[in-house]
XYZ file of C-alpha atoms in Angstrom:
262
model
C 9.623 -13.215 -25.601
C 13.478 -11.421 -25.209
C 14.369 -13.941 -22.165
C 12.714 -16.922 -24.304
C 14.641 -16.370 -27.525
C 17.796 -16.009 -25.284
C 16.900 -18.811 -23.389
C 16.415 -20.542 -26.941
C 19.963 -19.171 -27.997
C 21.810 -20.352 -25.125
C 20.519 -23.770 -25.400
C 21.431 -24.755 -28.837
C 24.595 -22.878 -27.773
C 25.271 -25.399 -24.879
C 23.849 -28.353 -27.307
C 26.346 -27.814 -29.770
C 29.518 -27.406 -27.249
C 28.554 -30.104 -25.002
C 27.464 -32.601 -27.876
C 30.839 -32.577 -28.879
C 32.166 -34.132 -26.250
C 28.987 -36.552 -25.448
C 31.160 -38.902 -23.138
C 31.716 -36.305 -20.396
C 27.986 -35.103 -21.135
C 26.777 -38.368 -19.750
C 29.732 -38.582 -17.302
C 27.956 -35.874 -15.793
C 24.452 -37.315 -15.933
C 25.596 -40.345 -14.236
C 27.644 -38.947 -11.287
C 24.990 -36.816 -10.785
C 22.267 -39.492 -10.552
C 24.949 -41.741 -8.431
C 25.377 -39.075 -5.677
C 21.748 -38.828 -5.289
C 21.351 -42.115 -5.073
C 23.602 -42.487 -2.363
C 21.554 -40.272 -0.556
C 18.652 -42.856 -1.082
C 20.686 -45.582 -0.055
C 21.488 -43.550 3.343
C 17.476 -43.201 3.895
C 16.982 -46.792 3.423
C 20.147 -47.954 5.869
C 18.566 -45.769 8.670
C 14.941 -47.559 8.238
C 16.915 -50.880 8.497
C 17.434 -49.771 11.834
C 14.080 -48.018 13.127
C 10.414 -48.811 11.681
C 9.727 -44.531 11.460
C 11.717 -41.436 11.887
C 9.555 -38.832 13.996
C 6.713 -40.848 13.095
C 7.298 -40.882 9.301
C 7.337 -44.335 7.421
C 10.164 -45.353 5.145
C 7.953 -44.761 1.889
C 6.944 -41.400 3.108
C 10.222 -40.210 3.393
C 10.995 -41.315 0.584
C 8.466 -39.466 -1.208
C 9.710 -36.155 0.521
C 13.067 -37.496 -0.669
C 11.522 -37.252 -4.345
C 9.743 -34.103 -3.719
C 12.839 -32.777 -2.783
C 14.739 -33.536 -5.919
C 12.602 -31.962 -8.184
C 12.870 -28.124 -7.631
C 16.485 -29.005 -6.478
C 17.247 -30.531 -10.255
C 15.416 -27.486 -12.306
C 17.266 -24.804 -10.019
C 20.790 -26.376 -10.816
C 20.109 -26.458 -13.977
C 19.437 -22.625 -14.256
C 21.372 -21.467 -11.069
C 25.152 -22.490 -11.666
C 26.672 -20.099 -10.121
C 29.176 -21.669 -8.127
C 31.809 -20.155 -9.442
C 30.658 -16.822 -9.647
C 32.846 -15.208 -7.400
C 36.027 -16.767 -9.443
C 35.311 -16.329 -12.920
C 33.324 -12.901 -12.933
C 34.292 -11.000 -10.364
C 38.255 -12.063 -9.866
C 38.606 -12.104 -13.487
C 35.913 -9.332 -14.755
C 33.790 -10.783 -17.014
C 30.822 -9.037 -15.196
C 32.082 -6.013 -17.064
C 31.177 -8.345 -20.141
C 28.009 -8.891 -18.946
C 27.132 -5.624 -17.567
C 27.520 -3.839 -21.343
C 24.478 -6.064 -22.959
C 21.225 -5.042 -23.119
C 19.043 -8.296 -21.123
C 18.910 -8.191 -17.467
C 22.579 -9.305 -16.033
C 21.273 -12.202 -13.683
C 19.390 -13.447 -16.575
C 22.390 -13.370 -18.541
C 24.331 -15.393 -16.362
C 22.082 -17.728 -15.330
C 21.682 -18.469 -19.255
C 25.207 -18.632 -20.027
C 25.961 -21.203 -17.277
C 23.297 -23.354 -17.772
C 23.456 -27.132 -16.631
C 20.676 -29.071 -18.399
C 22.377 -32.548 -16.865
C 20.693 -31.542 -13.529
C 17.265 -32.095 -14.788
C 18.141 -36.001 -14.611
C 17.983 -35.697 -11.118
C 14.653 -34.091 -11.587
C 12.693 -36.500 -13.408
C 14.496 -39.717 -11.312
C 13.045 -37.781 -8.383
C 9.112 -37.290 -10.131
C 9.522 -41.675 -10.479
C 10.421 -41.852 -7.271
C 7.011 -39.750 -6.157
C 5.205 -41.605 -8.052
C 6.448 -45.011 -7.132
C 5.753 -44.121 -3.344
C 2.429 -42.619 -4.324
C 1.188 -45.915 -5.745
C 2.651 -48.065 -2.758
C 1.183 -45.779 -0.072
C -1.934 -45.970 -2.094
C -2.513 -42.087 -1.807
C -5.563 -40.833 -3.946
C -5.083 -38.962 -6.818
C -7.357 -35.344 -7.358
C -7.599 -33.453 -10.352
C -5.966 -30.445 -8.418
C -2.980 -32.649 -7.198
C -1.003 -32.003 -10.389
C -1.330 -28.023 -10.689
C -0.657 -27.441 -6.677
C 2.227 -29.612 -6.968
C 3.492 -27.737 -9.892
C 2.766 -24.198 -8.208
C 4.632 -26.212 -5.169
C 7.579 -27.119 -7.031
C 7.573 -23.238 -8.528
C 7.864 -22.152 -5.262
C 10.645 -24.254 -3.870
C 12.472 -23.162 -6.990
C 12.337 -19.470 -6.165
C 13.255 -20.245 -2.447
C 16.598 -22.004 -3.709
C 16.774 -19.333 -6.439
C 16.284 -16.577 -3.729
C 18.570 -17.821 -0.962
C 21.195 -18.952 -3.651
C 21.097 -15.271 -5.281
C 21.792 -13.648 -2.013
C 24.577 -15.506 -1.059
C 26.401 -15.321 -4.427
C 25.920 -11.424 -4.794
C 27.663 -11.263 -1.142
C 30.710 -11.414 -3.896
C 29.955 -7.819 -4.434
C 30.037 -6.654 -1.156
C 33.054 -8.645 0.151
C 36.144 -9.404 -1.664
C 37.837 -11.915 0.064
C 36.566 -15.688 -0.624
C 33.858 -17.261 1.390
C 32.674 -20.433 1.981
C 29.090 -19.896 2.815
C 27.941 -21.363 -0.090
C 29.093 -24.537 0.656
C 27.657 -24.360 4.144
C 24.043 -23.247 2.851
C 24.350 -26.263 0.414
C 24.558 -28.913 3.823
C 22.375 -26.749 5.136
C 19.891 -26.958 2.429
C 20.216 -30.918 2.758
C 18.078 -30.707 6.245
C 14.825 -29.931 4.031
C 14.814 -33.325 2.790
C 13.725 -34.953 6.131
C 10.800 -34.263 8.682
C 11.373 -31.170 10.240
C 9.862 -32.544 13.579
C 13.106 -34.863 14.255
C 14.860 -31.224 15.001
C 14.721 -29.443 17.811
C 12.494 -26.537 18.302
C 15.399 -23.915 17.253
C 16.389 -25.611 14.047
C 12.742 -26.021 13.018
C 12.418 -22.359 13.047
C 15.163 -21.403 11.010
C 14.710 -24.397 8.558
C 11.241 -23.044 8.215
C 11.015 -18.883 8.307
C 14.618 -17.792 8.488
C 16.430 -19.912 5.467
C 13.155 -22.014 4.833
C 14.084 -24.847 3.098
C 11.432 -26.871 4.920
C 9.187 -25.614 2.172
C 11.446 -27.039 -0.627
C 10.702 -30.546 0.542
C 9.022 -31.977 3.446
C 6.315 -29.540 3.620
C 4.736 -28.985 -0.011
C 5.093 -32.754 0.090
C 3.136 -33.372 3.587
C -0.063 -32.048 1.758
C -0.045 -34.654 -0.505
C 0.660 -37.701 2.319
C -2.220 -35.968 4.146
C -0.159 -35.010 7.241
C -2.452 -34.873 10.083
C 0.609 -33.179 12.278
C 0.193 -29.432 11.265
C 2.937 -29.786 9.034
C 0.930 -29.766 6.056
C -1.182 -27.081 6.825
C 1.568 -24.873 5.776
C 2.210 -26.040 2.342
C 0.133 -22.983 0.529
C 2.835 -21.311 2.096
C 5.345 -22.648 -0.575
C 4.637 -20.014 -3.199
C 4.326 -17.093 -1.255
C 7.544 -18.117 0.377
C 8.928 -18.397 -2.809
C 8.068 -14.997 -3.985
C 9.264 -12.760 -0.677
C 12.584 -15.483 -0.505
C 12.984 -14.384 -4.563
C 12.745 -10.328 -4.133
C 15.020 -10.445 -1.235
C 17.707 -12.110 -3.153
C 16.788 -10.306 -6.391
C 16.940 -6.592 -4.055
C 20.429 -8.005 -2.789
C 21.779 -8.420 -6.241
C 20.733 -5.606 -8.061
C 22.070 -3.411 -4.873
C 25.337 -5.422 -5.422
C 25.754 -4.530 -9.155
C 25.249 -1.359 -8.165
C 28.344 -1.455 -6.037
C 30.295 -3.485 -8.355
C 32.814 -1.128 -10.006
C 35.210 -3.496 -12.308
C 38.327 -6.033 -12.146
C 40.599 -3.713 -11.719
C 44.143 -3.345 -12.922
């Protein structure tokens, strides 16, 4: 109930700065729904020029493509941490953070909040259920909590990896750009993870698994026949072990963390 009335805090916190200036509000919307549509547009150029992609149909892909966007749009919009590095650690205000009483991670993933990046969550839910309805793919009464527990579980995989990287702030202080790199990285879970060679199939899905953020919670529900979708209860429990390692990370980080500085 704490972390809830926070939550509830921050919010009308970021309604009442951001509302302000509404213009660059839905600036923000709209760039954000324009990049991801680009990356639609680059999934329908490459079926202009092949009928499947390691025997996946445009629509299918598509649908991962969907899948994909949904945990992706609720974990920007509580993991902003970008610029951790910059404003908290070069600048100190983790010694701000580190004197209230809620959880510190909570705290900043709260105060940095980016409810614009939901857009790209509920374009990607239409998306689904366009391709559902044009692949003509039946529709159980479990569908809709598995894919919810599926979508939980690429969240905490994002939220996990993400985590981990960011508290490597703690541990190093010179600037890195691994972020960046895990974010192209990440970008491979959107596709079939059979068009990759044996190698990158294995670390795209047990050593940074991001395999289970897209294509494979979203094979169970095309009915993959090609083993891929066998793994998809997989999702949350990969979520949960991805989560505590990052979570371990950072609270071992804080521990090291010992202030700006003069």
């Amino acid at each position: 109930m704490f972390a809830l009335s926070l939550f509830w805090e921050y919010l009308k916190n970021y309604a009442k700065t951001r509302l302000t200036y509404r213009a660059d509000f839905w600036i923000e919307v709209l760039s954000d729904l324009m990049f991801q549509g680009m990356n639609l547009i680059f999934i329908l150029i490459v079926f202009r020029h092949t009928a499947s992609l390691g025997g996946w149909s445009e629509l299918e892909v598509i649908f991962v493509y969907g899948f994909f966007m949904i945990p992706y749009g609720i974990f920007g919009t509580f993991f902003n941490l970008w610029n951790f590095s910059e404003r908290y650690i070069v600048k100190g205000e983790m010694d701000r953070v580190l004197t209230r009483p809620a959880h510190n991670l909570l705290q900043l993933l709260l105060e940095n909040m980016d409810p614009p990046s939901l857009a790209g969550s509920i374009v990607g839910a239409v998306i689904m259920g366009v391709c559902w309805y044009r692949l003509g793919l039946p529709l159980d009464w479990l569908d809709i909590p598995l894919m919810l527990l599926f979508i939980a579980g690429a969240v905490l995989i994002y939220a996990g990896l993400y985590t981990a990287l960011t508290a490597i702030a703690f541990y190093s202080d010179s600037p890195t750009g691994i972020l960046p790199l895990m974010y192209n990285i990440q970008n491979y879970g959107r596709y079939p993870v059979n068009i990759y060679n044996k190698l990158i199939r294995f670390v795209l899905t047990w050593l940074l698994p991001f395999a289970f953020v897209g294509v494979i919670p979203a094979a169970h529900f095309l009915d993959r026949k090609d083993g891929i979708a066998a793994l998809a209860p997989l999702t949350p429990v990969m979520g949960v072990i991805v989560f505590a390692i990052g979570l371990a990370i950072w609270n071992n980080g804080v521990k090291r963390y010992r202030g700006a500085g003069s």
